[in-house]
Coordinates of C-alpha atoms and ligand atoms in Angstrom, one line a residue:
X1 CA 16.8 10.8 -12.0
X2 CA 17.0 11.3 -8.3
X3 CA 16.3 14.8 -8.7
X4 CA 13.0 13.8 -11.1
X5 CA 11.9 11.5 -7.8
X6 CA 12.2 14.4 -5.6
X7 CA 10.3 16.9 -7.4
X8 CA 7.3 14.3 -7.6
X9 CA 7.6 13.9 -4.1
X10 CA 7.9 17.7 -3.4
X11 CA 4.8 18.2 -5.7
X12 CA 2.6 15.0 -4.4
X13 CA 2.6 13.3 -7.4
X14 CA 3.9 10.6 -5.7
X15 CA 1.9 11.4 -2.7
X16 CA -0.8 8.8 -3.1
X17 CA 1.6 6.2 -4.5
X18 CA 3.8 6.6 -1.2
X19 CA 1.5 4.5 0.9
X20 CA 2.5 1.7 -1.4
X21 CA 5.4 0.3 0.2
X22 CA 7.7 -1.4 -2.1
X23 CA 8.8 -4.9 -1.9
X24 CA 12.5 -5.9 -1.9
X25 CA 13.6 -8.2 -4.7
X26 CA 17.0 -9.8 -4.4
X27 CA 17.1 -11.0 -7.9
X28 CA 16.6 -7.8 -9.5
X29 CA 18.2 -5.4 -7.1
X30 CA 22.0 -7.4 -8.3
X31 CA 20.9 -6.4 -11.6
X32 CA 22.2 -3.1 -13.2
X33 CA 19.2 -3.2 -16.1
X34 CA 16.2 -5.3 -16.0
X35 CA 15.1 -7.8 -18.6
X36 CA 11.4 -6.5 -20.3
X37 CA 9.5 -9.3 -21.9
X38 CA 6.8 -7.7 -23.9
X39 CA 2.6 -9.1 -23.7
X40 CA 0.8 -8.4 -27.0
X41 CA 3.0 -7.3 -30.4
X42 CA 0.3 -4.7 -31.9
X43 CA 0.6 -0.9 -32.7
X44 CA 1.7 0.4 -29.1
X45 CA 4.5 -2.7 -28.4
X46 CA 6.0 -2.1 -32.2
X47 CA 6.1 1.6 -33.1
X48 CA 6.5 2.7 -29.3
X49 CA 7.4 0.2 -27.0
X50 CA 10.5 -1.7 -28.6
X51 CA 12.1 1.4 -30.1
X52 CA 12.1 3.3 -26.5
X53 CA 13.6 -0.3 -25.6
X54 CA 16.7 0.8 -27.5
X55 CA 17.0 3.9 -25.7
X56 CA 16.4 3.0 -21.8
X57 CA 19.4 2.4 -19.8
X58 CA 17.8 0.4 -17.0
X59 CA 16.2 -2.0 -18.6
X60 CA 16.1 -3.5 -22.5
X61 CA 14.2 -6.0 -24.6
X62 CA 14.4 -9.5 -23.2
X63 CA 11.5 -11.1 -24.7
X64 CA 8.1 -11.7 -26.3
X65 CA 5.2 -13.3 -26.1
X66 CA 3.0 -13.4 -29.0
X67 CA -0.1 -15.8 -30.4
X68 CA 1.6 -14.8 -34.0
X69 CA 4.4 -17.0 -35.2
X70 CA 5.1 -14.9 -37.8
X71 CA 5.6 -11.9 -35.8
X72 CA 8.0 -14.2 -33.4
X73 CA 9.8 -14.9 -36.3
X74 CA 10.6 -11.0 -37.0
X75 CA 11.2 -9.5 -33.7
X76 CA 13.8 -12.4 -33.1
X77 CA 15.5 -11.3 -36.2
X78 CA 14.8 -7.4 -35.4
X79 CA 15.9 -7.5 -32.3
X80 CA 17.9 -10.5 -31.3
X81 CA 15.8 -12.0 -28.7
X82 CA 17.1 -15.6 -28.1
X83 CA 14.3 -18.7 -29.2
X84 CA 14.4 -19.4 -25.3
X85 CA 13.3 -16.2 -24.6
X86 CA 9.5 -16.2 -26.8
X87 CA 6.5 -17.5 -25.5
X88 CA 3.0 -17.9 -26.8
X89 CA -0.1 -17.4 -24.5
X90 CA -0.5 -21.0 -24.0
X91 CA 3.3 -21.5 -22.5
X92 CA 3.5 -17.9 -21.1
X93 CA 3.7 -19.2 -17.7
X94 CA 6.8 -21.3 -18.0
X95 CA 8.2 -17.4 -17.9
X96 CA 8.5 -18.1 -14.0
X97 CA 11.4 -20.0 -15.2
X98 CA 13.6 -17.6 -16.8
X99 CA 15.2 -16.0 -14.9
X100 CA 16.3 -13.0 -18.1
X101 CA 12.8 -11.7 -17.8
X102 CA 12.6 -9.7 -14.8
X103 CA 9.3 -7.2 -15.7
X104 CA 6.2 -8.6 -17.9
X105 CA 4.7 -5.1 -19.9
X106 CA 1.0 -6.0 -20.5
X107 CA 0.1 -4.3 -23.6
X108 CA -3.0 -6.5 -25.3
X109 CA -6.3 -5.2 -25.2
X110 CA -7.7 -4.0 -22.1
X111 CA -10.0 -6.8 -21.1
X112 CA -7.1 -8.9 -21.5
X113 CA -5.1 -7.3 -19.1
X114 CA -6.5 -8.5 -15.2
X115 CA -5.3 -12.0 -16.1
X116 CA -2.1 -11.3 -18.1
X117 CA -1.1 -9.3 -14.8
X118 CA -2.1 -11.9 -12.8
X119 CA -0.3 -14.9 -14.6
X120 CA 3.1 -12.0 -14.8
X121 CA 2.8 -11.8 -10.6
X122 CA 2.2 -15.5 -10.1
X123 CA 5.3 -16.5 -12.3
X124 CA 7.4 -14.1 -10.4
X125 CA 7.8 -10.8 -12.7
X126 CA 6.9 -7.5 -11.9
X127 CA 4.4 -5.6 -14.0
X128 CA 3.8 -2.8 -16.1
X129 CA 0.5 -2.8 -17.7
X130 CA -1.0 -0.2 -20.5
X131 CA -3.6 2.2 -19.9
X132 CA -6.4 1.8 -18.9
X133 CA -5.5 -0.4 -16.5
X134 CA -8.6 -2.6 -16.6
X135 CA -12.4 -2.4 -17.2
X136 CA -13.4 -2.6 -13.7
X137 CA -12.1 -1.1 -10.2
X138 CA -13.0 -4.6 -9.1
X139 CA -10.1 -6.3 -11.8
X140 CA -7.7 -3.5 -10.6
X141 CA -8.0 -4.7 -7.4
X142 CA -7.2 -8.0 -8.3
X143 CA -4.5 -7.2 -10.2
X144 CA -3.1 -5.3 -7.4
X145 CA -3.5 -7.7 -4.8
X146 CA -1.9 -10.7 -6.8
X147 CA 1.0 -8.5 -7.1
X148 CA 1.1 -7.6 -3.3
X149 CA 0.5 -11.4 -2.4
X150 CA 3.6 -12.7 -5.3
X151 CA 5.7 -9.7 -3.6
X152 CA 6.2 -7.7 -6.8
X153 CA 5.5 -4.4 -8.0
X154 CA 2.9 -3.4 -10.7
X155 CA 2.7 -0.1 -12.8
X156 CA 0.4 1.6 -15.1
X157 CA 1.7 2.8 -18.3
X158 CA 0.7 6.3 -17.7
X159 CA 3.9 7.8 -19.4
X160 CA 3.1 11.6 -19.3
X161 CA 3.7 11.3 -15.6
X162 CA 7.4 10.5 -16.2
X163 CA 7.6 13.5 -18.8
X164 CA 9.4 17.0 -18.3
X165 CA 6.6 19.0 -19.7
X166 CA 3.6 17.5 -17.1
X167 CA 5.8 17.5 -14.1
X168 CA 6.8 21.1 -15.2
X169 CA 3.1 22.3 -15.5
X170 CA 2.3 20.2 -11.8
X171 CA 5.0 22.1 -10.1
X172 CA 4.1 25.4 -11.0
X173 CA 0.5 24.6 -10.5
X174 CA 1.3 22.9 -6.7
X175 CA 3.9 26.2 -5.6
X176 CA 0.4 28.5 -6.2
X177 CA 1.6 30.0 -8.7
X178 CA -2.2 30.6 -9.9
X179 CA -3.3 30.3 -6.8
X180 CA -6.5 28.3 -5.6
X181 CA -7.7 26.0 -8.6
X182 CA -11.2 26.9 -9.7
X183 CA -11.8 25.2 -12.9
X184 CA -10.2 22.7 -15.1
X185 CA -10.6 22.0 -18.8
X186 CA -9.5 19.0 -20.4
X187 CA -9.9 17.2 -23.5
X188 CA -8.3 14.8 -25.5
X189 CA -9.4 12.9 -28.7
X190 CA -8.7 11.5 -32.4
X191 CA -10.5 10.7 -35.7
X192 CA -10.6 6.8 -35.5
X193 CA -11.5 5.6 -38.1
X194 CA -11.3 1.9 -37.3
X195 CA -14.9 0.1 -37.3
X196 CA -13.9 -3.3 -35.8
X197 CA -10.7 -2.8 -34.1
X198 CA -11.2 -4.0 -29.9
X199 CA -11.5 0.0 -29.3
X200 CA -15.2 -0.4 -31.3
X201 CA -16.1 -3.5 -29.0
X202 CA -17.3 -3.1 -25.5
X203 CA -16.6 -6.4 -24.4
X204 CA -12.9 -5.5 -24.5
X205 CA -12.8 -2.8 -22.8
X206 CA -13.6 -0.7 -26.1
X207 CA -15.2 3.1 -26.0
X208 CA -13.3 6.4 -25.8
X209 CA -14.0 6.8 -21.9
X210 CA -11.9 4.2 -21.1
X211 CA -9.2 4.7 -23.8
X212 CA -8.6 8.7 -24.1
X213 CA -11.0 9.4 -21.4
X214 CA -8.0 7.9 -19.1
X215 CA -6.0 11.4 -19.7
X216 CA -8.5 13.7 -19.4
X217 CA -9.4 12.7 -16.2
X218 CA -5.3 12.4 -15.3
X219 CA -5.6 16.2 -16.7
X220 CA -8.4 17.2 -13.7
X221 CA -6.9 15.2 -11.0
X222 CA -3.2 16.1 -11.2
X223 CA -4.1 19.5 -12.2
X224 CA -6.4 20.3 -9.2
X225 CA -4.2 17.2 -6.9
X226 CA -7.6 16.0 -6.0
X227 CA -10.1 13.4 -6.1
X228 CA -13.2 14.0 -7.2
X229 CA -16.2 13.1 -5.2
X230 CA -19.2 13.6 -8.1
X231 CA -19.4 14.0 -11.4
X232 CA -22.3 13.9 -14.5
X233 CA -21.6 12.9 -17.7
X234 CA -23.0 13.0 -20.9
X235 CA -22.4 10.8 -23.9
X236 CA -22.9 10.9 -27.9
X237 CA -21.6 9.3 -31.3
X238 CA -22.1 11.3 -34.9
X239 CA -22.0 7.2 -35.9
X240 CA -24.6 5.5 -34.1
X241 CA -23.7 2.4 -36.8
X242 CA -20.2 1.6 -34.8
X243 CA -21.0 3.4 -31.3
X244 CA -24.1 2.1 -29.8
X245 CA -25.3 -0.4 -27.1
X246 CA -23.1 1.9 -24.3
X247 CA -19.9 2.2 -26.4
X248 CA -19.4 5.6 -26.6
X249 CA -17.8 7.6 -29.6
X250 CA -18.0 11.0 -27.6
X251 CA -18.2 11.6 -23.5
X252 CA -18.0 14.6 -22.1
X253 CA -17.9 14.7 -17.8
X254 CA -18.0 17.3 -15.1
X255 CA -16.1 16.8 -11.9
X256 CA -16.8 18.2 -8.8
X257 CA -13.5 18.1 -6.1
X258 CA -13.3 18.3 -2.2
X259 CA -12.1 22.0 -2.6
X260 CA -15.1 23.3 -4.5
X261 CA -12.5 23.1 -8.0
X262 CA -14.6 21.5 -11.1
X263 CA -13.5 20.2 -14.0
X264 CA -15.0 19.9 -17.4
X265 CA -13.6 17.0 -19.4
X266 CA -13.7 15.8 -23.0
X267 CA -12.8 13.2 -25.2
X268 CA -13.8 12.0 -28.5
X269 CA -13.0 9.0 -31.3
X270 CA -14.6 11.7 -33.6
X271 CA -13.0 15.1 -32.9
X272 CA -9.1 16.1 -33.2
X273 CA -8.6 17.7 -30.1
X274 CA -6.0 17.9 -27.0
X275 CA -5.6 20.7 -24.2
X276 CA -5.5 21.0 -20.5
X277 CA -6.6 24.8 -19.7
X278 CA -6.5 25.6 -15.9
X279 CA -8.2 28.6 -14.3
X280 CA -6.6 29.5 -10.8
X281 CA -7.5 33.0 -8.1
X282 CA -4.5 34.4 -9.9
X283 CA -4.5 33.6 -13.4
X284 CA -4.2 30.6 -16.0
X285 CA -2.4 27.9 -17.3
X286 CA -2.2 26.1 -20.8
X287 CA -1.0 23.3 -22.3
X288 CA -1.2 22.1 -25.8
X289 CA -0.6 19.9 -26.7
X290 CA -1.4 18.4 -23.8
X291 CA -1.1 13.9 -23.9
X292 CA 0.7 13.5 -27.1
X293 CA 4.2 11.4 -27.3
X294 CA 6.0 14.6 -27.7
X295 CA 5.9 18.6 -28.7
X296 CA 4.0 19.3 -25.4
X297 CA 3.7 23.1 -25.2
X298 CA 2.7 25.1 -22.0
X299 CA 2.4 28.8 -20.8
X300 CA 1.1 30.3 -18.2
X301 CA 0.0 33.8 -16.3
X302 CA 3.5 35.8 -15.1
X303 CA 5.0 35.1 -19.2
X304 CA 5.7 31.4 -18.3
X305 CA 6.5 29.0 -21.2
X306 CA 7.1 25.7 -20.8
X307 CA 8.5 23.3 -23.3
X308 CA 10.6 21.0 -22.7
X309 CA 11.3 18.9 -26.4
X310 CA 12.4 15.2 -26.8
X311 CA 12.2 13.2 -29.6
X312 CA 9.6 10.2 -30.3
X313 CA 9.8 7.9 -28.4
X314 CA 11.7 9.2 -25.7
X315 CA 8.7 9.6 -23.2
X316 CA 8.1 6.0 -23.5
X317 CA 11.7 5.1 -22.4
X318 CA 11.7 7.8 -19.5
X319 CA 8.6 6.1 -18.6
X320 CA 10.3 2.3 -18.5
X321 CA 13.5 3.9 -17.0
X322 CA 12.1 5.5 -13.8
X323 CA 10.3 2.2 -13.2
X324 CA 13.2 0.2 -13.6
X325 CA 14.9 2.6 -11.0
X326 CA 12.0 1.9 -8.9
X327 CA 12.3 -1.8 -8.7
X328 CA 16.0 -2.2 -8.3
X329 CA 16.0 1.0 -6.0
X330 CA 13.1 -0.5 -4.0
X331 CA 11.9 2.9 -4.8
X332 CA 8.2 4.1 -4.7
X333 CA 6.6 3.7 -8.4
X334 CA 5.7 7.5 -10.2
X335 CA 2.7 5.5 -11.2
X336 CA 1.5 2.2 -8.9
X337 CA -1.4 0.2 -9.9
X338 CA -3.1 2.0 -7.2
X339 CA -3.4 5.1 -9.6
X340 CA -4.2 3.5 -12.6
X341 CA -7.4 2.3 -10.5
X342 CA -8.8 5.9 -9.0
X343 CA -9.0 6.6 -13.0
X344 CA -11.0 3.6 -13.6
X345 CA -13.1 3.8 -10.8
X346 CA -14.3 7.9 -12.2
X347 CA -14.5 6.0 -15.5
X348 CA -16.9 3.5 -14.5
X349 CA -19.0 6.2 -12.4
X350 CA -18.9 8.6 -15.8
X351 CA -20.8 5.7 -17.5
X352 CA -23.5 5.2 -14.7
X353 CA -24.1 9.0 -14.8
X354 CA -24.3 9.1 -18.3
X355 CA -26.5 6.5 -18.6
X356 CA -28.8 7.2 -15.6
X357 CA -28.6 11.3 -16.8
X358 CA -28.0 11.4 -13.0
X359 CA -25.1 12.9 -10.7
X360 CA -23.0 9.9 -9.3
X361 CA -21.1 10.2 -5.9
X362 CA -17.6 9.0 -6.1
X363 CA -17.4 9.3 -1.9
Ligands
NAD401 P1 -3.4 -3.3 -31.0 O1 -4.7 -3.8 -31.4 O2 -2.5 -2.7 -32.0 O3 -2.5 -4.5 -30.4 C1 -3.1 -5.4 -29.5 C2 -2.3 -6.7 -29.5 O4 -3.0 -7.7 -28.7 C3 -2.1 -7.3 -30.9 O5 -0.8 -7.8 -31.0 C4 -3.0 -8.5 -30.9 O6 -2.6 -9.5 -31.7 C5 -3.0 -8.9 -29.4 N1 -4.2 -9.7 -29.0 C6 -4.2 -10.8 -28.4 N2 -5.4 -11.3 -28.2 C7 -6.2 -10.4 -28.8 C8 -7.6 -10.4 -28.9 N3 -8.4 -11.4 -28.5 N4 -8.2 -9.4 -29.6 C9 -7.4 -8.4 -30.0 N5 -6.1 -8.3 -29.9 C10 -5.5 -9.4 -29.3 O7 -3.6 -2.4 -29.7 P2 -2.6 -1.3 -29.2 O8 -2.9 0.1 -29.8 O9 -1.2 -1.7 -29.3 O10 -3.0 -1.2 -27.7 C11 -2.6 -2.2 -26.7 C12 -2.6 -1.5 -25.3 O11 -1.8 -0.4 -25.3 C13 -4.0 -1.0 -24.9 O12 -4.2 -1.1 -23.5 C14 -3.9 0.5 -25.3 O13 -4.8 1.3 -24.6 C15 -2.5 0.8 -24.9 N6 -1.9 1.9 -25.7 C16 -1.3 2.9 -24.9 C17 -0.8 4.0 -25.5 C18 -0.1 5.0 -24.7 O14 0.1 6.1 -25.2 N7 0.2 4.8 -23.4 C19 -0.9 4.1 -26.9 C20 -1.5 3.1 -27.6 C21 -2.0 2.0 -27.0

């Protein structure tokens, strides 16, 4: 694991998140794993989240909390987390109190996240919350400072950054191997098929931008280890019936960086598709696929391969492990709150310049 941190350090991955300077926690540091209450039992929490549970060695399942009795009612069973231990939104607070629960995991709907992270910090837990962190740069903030001001630490679920593969493809990409970056093309997207899930509603932080959108612009930033300062966008939906009145089905954005690198991104509810391809002075590198919870695939000028397999949902638990390391290490976080808001703040510009048809400064 040590070795993992230094590598990130080595390739500035963890450049930006180095300025963050962690907070010492007494409580958790005499721990040797960390208790993990989980925020919302849908899709992500029960096919991803409480299985990698099983699997982490620095931190487990400690509790839930849930507006579904029924679901209580099986996760107890499934997992044998104790009655005192499962909270509802209306008594979630009274988690300040228990002192099993060390981390809160957000994972509700993204408009639900700024307070849930808020209430976690205030009671006294650290953080992890899904991508994408929040609808605004303005509620990342907040989320961010109520963290700093309760003295813990918040990450962003961004869990390729904690796999082999991506830190593989970084590295090589960092040493020059392809020398200067020129152009970077990313997309990421699924058929969803869903017509009234929170993804279809803008209100709750629904639209692809902000759900896959979140990786392609992961893919443009850590592949070129810039930020960009413009971009344009342009948005459409082959289902104007779900995706209208600025919730988007389809975005595709173009990036402008510092060092004169651009990046074409794309992502899509309608279209199967998932690559990073990155064009360098000296030749190329691929990696397909590129954000999917395992079977990542890379290769790149000189014969390079990389592939580094794991089984489903190992990414997740590497993910919850290394941030568990981080708290009781009082280590630097692969991926602080900080990060998950540059992404939000491109997203929300992506938006104005699709809407406006103009070029939107991100300086
Ligand atoms: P989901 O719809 O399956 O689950 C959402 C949960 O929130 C449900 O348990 C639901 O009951 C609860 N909820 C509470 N109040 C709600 C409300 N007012 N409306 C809707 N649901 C409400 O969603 P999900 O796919 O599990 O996504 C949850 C979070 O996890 C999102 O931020 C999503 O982007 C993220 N996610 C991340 C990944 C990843 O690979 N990192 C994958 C899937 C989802």
């Amino acid at each position: 694991m040590a070795s993992r941190r230094t590598f990130l350090q080595q390739t500035g991955l963890l450049a930006s998140s180095l300025a963050f300077s962690p907070l010492s926690i007494a409580s958790a540091q005499k721990k040797d794993r960390l208790g993990v209450a989980l925020v919302g039992l849908g899709y992500y929490s029960t096919d991803l989240i409480a299985p990698a549970l099983q699997l982490t060695k620095h931190c487990y399942l400690a509790g839930i909390v849930t507006g579904t009795p029924a679901k209580a009612e099986t996760w107890v069973k499934k997992y044998n987390i104790p009655e005192k231990n499962v909270y509802n939104y209306d008594n979630f607070d009274k988690i300040a109190n228990n002192p099993d629960i060390d981390v809160v995991y957000v994972i509700l709907p993204p408009s639900m996240h700024r307070d849930y992270v808020i209430r976690a910090a205030k009671a006294g837990k650290h953080v992890w919350v899904e991508k994408p962190m929040a609808i605004t740069e303005k509620e990342c903030q907040d989320m961010i400072d109520a963290c700093k001001q309760n003295k813990r630490l918040l990450a962003v679920g961004y869990r390729l950054q904690h796999e082999p593969n991506t830190q593989e493809y970084i590295k090589f990409l960092r040493d020059g191997k392809i020398g200067k970056i020129k152009m970077v093309s990313c997309s990421a997207g699924y058929f969803d098929g869903r017509t009234n899930h929170w993804k279809q509603k803008k209100e709750m932080g629904g639209g692809v931008m902000y759900d896959m959108g979140v990786y392609v612009l992961q893919g443009a930033r850590l592949a070129t280890g810039e930020e960009p300062i413009s971009v344009t966008a342009q948005q459409y939906t082959t289902r104007p019936e779900i995706y209208r009145n600025g919730l988007d089905e389809t975005t595709m954005a173009q990036l402008v960086f510092p060092s004169g690198a651009r990046a074409a991104v794309q992502t899509s509810f309608g279209i199967n598709m998932n690559f990073l391809h990155v064009t360098g002075e000296k030749g190329f590198l691929k990696m397909e696929p590129y954000s999917a919870y395992n079977g990542q695939k890379g290769e790149a000028t000189g014969g390079v391969r990389i592939q580094h397999p794991y089984e489903v949902p190992r990414q997740q638990a590497m993910q919850m492990d290394d941030d568990s390391l981080a708290i009781m290490n009082n280590k630097p976080l692969i991926a602080p709150g900080e990060e998950g808001m540059r992404d939000i703040r491109i997203v929300e510009a992506i938006y104005r310049a699709a809407q406006s048809g103009q070029s939107v400064k991100l300086t």
